[in-house]
């Protein structure tokens, strides 16, 4: 029985195999194929060789690195076949093209790309070590005010309270009375009431969240009005599938509105950090050039 027939029989029998077992079977296929073509005692053949094209070898370890996790036995076999075929084709075309393509230009482009990768890796590492990610609140707020027009809501945003509880919870009547209250004592009592009883509890009166995050939690059709309809309604009390959903919207911002500072804060911080990285990178490159010129490592022959 061939290794491929063995593989297909395992698949057709419907055996459930882990990725380790699947990979073992796939490697058995590869090993069988490789062994049938190997030449005993030939030291030129690397360990685990699968196929050779010219001076290039594909080995089992190469294939193992490329094998995606989670494939079925049949998909693993398809991947192995496709990968080997693609590997062979790319090497053959490369060999054939080398006589018709300007290899000096290819080498130059390869060297440029390698230098670019080295430079970016070095600059990123230096920036990670040297650039401080902390910003004082007054600096964040000043940046926000200077570029306020750039920070607008993509989706409607809301503030309020959301609770999901079992419909038969003994604490539900108390929660119903408390979740719309803005008094601090009632908020404290609400948090004690939902503790251990609520499936979800989110108090977001003090921060803005995307309406989509809230809407997706509640099995209720808000219609085309969405957040605006929910805001005009004020509160919602819906029971569905054995759970009660309570929602109060205290504030609402439509899409395209100027984003409040609290909501814009992550984007503000990201923009400021990007600018700080850019400034550091500019200084780094300037200092490296000046130092290299001073050491004689760089010499310009044009003015």
Coordinates of C-alpha atoms in Angstrom, one line a residue:
X1 CA 0.0 0.0 0.0
X2 CA 1.4 3.4 -0.9
X3 CA 1.8 6.2 1.6
X4 CA -0.8 8.3 -0.3
X5 CA -3.3 5.5 -0.3
X6 CA -2.8 5.0 3.4
X7 CA -3.4 8.7 3.9
X8 CA -6.6 8.7 2.0
X9 CA -7.9 5.6 3.8
X10 CA -7.3 7.3 7.1
X11 CA -9.3 10.3 5.9
X12 CA -12.1 8.2 4.4
X13 CA -12.4 6.3 7.7
X14 CA -13.2 9.7 9.3
X15 CA -10.6 9.4 12.1
X16 CA -10.3 12.5 14.2
X17 CA -6.6 13.4 14.5
X18 CA -4.8 16.1 16.3
X19 CA -2.4 18.3 14.4
X20 CA 0.5 16.3 15.8
X21 CA -1.0 13.1 14.5
X22 CA -1.9 14.7 11.1
X23 CA 1.6 16.0 10.7
X24 CA 3.1 12.6 11.6
X25 CA 1.0 11.0 8.8
X26 CA 2.0 13.7 6.3
X27 CA 5.6 13.3 7.2
X28 CA 5.2 9.6 6.7
X29 CA 4.1 10.3 3.1
X30 CA 7.1 12.6 2.6
X31 CA 9.5 10.1 4.2
X32 CA 8.2 7.3 2.1
X33 CA 8.6 9.3 -1.1
X34 CA 12.0 10.6 -0.1
X35 CA 13.3 7.2 0.9
X36 CA 12.3 5.7 -2.4
X37 CA 14.4 8.2 -4.3
X38 CA 17.4 8.4 -1.9
X39 CA 20.8 7.0 -2.6
X40 CA 22.3 5.2 0.4
X41 CA 25.7 6.5 1.5
X42 CA 25.6 9.7 -0.6
X43 CA 27.0 12.4 1.7
X44 CA 25.8 15.1 -0.6
X45 CA 22.2 14.6 0.4
X46 CA 21.3 16.6 3.4
X47 CA 19.4 15.0 6.3
X48 CA 15.6 14.9 5.7
X49 CA 15.9 15.8 2.0
X50 CA 12.7 15.8 0.1
X51 CA 13.6 17.3 -3.3
X52 CA 16.5 19.0 -5.0
X53 CA 16.6 21.6 -7.8
X54 CA 20.1 22.3 -8.9
X55 CA 22.1 23.1 -5.7
X56 CA 19.0 23.9 -3.7
X57 CA 17.4 21.4 -1.3
X58 CA 14.0 21.2 0.4
X59 CA 14.1 19.3 3.6
X60 CA 11.5 18.0 6.1
X61 CA 12.6 20.7 8.6
X62 CA 12.0 23.4 5.9
X63 CA 8.5 22.0 5.3
X64 CA 7.7 21.7 9.0
X65 CA 8.4 25.4 9.5
X66 CA 5.8 26.3 6.8
X67 CA 3.1 23.8 7.7
X68 CA 0.0 25.7 9.1
X69 CA -1.5 24.5 12.3
X70 CA -5.0 23.1 12.5
X71 CA -5.2 21.4 9.0
X72 CA -7.1 18.2 8.5
X73 CA -5.2 15.2 7.2
X74 CA -6.5 15.7 3.7
X75 CA -5.8 19.4 3.7
X76 CA -2.3 18.7 5.1
X77 CA -1.6 16.4 2.2
X78 CA -2.9 19.0 -0.3
X79 CA -0.6 21.7 1.4
X80 CA 2.4 19.4 1.1
X81 CA 1.8 18.7 -2.5
X82 CA 1.2 22.4 -3.4
X83 CA 4.2 23.6 -1.3
X84 CA 6.6 21.2 -2.9
X85 CA 5.3 22.0 -6.4
X86 CA 5.6 25.8 -5.7
X87 CA 9.1 25.4 -4.3
X88 CA 10.3 23.4 -7.3
X89 CA 8.7 25.9 -9.8
X90 CA 10.2 28.9 -8.1
X91 CA 13.7 27.4 -8.1
X92 CA 13.4 26.3 -11.7
X93 CA 12.2 29.7 -12.9
X94 CA 14.9 31.4 -10.9
X95 CA 17.6 29.3 -12.6
X96 CA 16.1 29.8 -16.0
X97 CA 15.7 33.5 -15.5
X98 CA 19.2 34.1 -14.2
X99 CA 20.5 33.9 -17.7
X100 CA 18.0 36.4 -19.1
X101 CA 17.7 38.9 -16.1
X102 CA 20.2 41.5 -15.1
X103 CA 21.5 39.8 -12.0
X104 CA 23.6 42.7 -11.0
X105 CA 20.4 44.8 -10.7
X106 CA 18.8 42.0 -8.7
X107 CA 21.8 41.9 -6.4
X108 CA 21.7 45.7 -6.0
X109 CA 18.0 45.6 -5.1
X110 CA 18.5 42.7 -2.7
X111 CA 21.3 44.6 -1.0
X112 CA 19.2 47.8 -0.8
X113 CA 16.3 45.9 0.7
X114 CA 18.6 44.2 3.2
X115 CA 20.0 47.5 4.3
X116 CA 16.5 48.9 4.6
X117 CA 15.5 46.1 6.9
X118 CA 18.6 46.4 9.0
X119 CA 18.1 50.2 9.3
X120 CA 14.5 49.9 10.3
X121 CA 15.2 47.2 12.8
X122 CA 17.9 49.4 14.4
X123 CA 15.9 52.6 14.4
X124 CA 12.9 50.8 15.9
X125 CA 15.0 49.2 18.7
X126 CA 16.7 52.5 19.5
X127 CA 13.3 54.3 19.6
X128 CA 11.8 51.6 21.8
X129 CA 14.7 52.0 24.3
X130 CA 14.8 55.8 24.2
X131 CA 11.4 57.2 23.5
X132 CA 9.2 57.8 26.6
X133 CA 5.6 56.9 26.2
X134 CA 4.4 59.1 29.1
X135 CA 2.5 62.4 28.4
X136 CA 1.3 64.8 31.0
X137 CA -2.4 65.5 30.9
X138 CA -1.9 69.2 30.1
X139 CA 0.3 68.3 27.1
X140 CA -2.4 65.8 25.9
X141 CA -5.1 68.4 26.3
X142 CA -3.1 71.1 24.5
X143 CA -2.5 68.7 21.6
X144 CA -6.2 67.9 21.5
X145 CA -7.2 71.5 21.4
X146 CA -4.7 72.3 18.7
X147 CA -5.9 69.5 16.4
X148 CA -9.5 69.2 17.6
X149 CA -10.9 69.2 14.1
X150 CA -9.1 65.9 13.4
X151 CA -10.8 64.0 16.2
X152 CA -14.4 63.2 15.2
X153 CA -16.7 60.3 16.0
X154 CA -16.8 57.5 13.4
X155 CA -19.8 55.9 15.0
X156 CA -22.4 57.3 17.4
X157 CA -21.2 57.4 21.0
X158 CA -23.1 57.1 24.2
X159 CA -22.8 57.3 28.0
X160 CA -25.0 55.5 30.5
X161 CA -25.6 52.2 32.3
X162 CA -26.1 48.6 31.0
X163 CA -27.2 45.6 33.0
X164 CA -28.0 42.0 32.0
X165 CA -29.5 39.7 34.7
X166 CA -31.5 36.5 34.9
X167 CA -35.1 37.3 34.6
X168 CA -35.9 35.4 37.8
X169 CA -33.2 37.0 39.9
X170 CA -34.5 38.1 43.3
X171 CA -32.4 41.2 43.0
X172 CA -33.9 42.4 39.8
X173 CA -36.6 44.6 41.3
X174 CA -34.0 46.5 43.3
X175 CA -31.8 46.9 40.3
X176 CA -34.7 48.2 38.3
X177 CA -35.2 51.0 40.8
X178 CA -31.5 51.9 41.1
X179 CA -30.0 51.7 37.6
X180 CA -31.4 55.1 36.4
X181 CA -30.5 57.0 39.6
X182 CA -27.6 59.4 39.5
X183 CA -27.2 59.7 43.3
X184 CA -24.0 58.3 44.6
X185 CA -25.7 56.3 47.4
X186 CA -27.9 54.6 44.8
X187 CA -25.0 53.9 42.5
X188 CA -23.2 52.2 45.5
X189 CA -26.3 50.2 46.2
X190 CA -26.6 49.3 42.6
X191 CA -23.1 47.9 42.4
X192 CA -23.8 45.8 45.5
X193 CA -27.0 44.5 44.1
X194 CA -25.5 43.4 40.8
X195 CA -22.5 41.8 42.5
X196 CA -22.9 38.1 42.0
X197 CA -26.3 38.5 40.4
X198 CA -25.7 40.3 37.0
X199 CA -24.4 38.5 33.9
X200 CA -23.1 41.9 32.6
X201 CA -22.9 45.2 34.3
X202 CA -21.3 48.3 32.7
X203 CA -21.4 51.7 34.3
X204 CA -20.3 54.1 31.6
X205 CA -21.8 57.4 32.6
X206 CA -18.3 58.8 33.1
X207 CA -16.9 57.7 29.7
X208 CA -18.0 57.6 26.1
X209 CA -18.3 54.2 24.3
X210 CA -19.3 53.3 20.7
X211 CA -23.0 52.7 20.5
X212 CA -22.3 49.5 18.5
X213 CA -20.7 47.9 21.6
X214 CA -23.9 48.4 23.5
X215 CA -26.4 47.7 20.8
X216 CA -24.8 44.3 20.0
X217 CA -25.4 43.1 23.6
X218 CA -29.2 43.7 23.6
X219 CA -31.7 41.5 21.7
X220 CA -33.8 44.5 20.7
X221 CA -34.4 46.1 17.3
X222 CA -33.7 49.8 17.8
X223 CA -34.5 50.4 14.1
X224 CA -32.8 52.9 11.8
X225 CA -32.7 55.5 14.6
X226 CA -30.2 53.4 16.6
X227 CA -28.4 55.4 19.2
X228 CA -30.5 58.4 18.7
X229 CA -33.7 56.5 19.2
X230 CA -32.2 54.9 22.4
X231 CA -31.1 58.3 23.6
X232 CA -34.5 59.9 23.1
X233 CA -36.2 56.9 24.8
X234 CA -33.8 57.3 27.8
X235 CA -34.1 53.8 29.2
X236 CA -34.9 50.3 28.1
X237 CA -36.2 47.3 30.0
X238 CA -36.4 44.1 27.8
X239 CA -36.8 40.5 28.8
X240 CA -35.8 37.8 26.2
X241 CA -34.6 34.2 26.5
X242 CA -34.7 34.1 30.3
X243 CA -32.7 37.3 30.7
X244 CA -33.6 40.9 31.4
X245 CA -31.7 43.7 29.8
X246 CA -31.7 47.2 31.4
X247 CA -30.2 50.2 29.6
X248 CA -30.1 53.9 30.3
X249 CA -28.6 56.3 27.9
X250 CA -27.7 59.6 29.6
X251 CA -25.7 61.3 26.7
X252 CA -25.5 60.8 23.0
X253 CA -23.1 62.0 20.2
X254 CA -24.0 61.3 16.6
X255 CA -21.4 60.1 14.1
X256 CA -19.3 63.0 12.7
X257 CA -19.4 64.9 16.0
X258 CA -16.4 66.5 17.6
X259 CA -15.0 63.9 19.8
X260 CA -14.8 64.7 23.6
X261 CA -11.3 64.8 25.1
X262 CA -11.9 61.7 27.1
X263 CA -13.0 59.7 24.1
X264 CA -10.2 61.1 21.9
X265 CA -7.5 60.5 24.5
X266 CA -6.2 57.1 23.0
X267 CA -6.0 58.7 19.5
X268 CA -4.3 61.8 20.9
X269 CA -1.8 59.8 22.8
X270 CA -1.0 57.7 19.7
X271 CA -0.6 60.7 17.5
X272 CA 1.8 62.4 20.1
X273 CA 3.8 59.1 20.4
X274 CA 4.1 58.8 16.7
X275 CA 5.4 62.4 16.5
X276 CA 7.9 61.8 19.3
X277 CA 9.2 58.7 17.5
X278 CA 9.6 60.7 14.3
X279 CA 11.5 63.4 16.1
X280 CA 13.7 60.9 17.8
X281 CA 14.4 59.2 14.5
X282 CA 15.3 62.4 12.8
X283 CA 17.8 63.3 15.6
X284 CA 19.2 59.8 15.6
X285 CA 20.0 59.8 11.8
X286 CA 21.4 63.3 12.0
X287 CA 23.7 62.4 14.9
X288 CA 24.9 59.2 13.2
X289 CA 25.8 61.1 10.1
X290 CA 27.6 63.9 12.0
X291 CA 29.6 61.4 14.0
X292 CA 30.5 59.4 10.9
X293 CA 31.7 62.5 9.1
X294 CA 33.8 63.5 12.2
X295 CA 35.4 60.1 12.3
X296 CA 36.2 60.1 8.6
X297 CA 33.8 57.2 8.0
X298 CA 31.8 59.4 5.6
X299 CA 33.5 61.6 3.1
X300 CA 31.6 63.8 0.7
X301 CA 33.2 64.8 -2.6
X302 CA 30.5 67.3 -3.7
X303 CA 29.7 70.7 -2.2

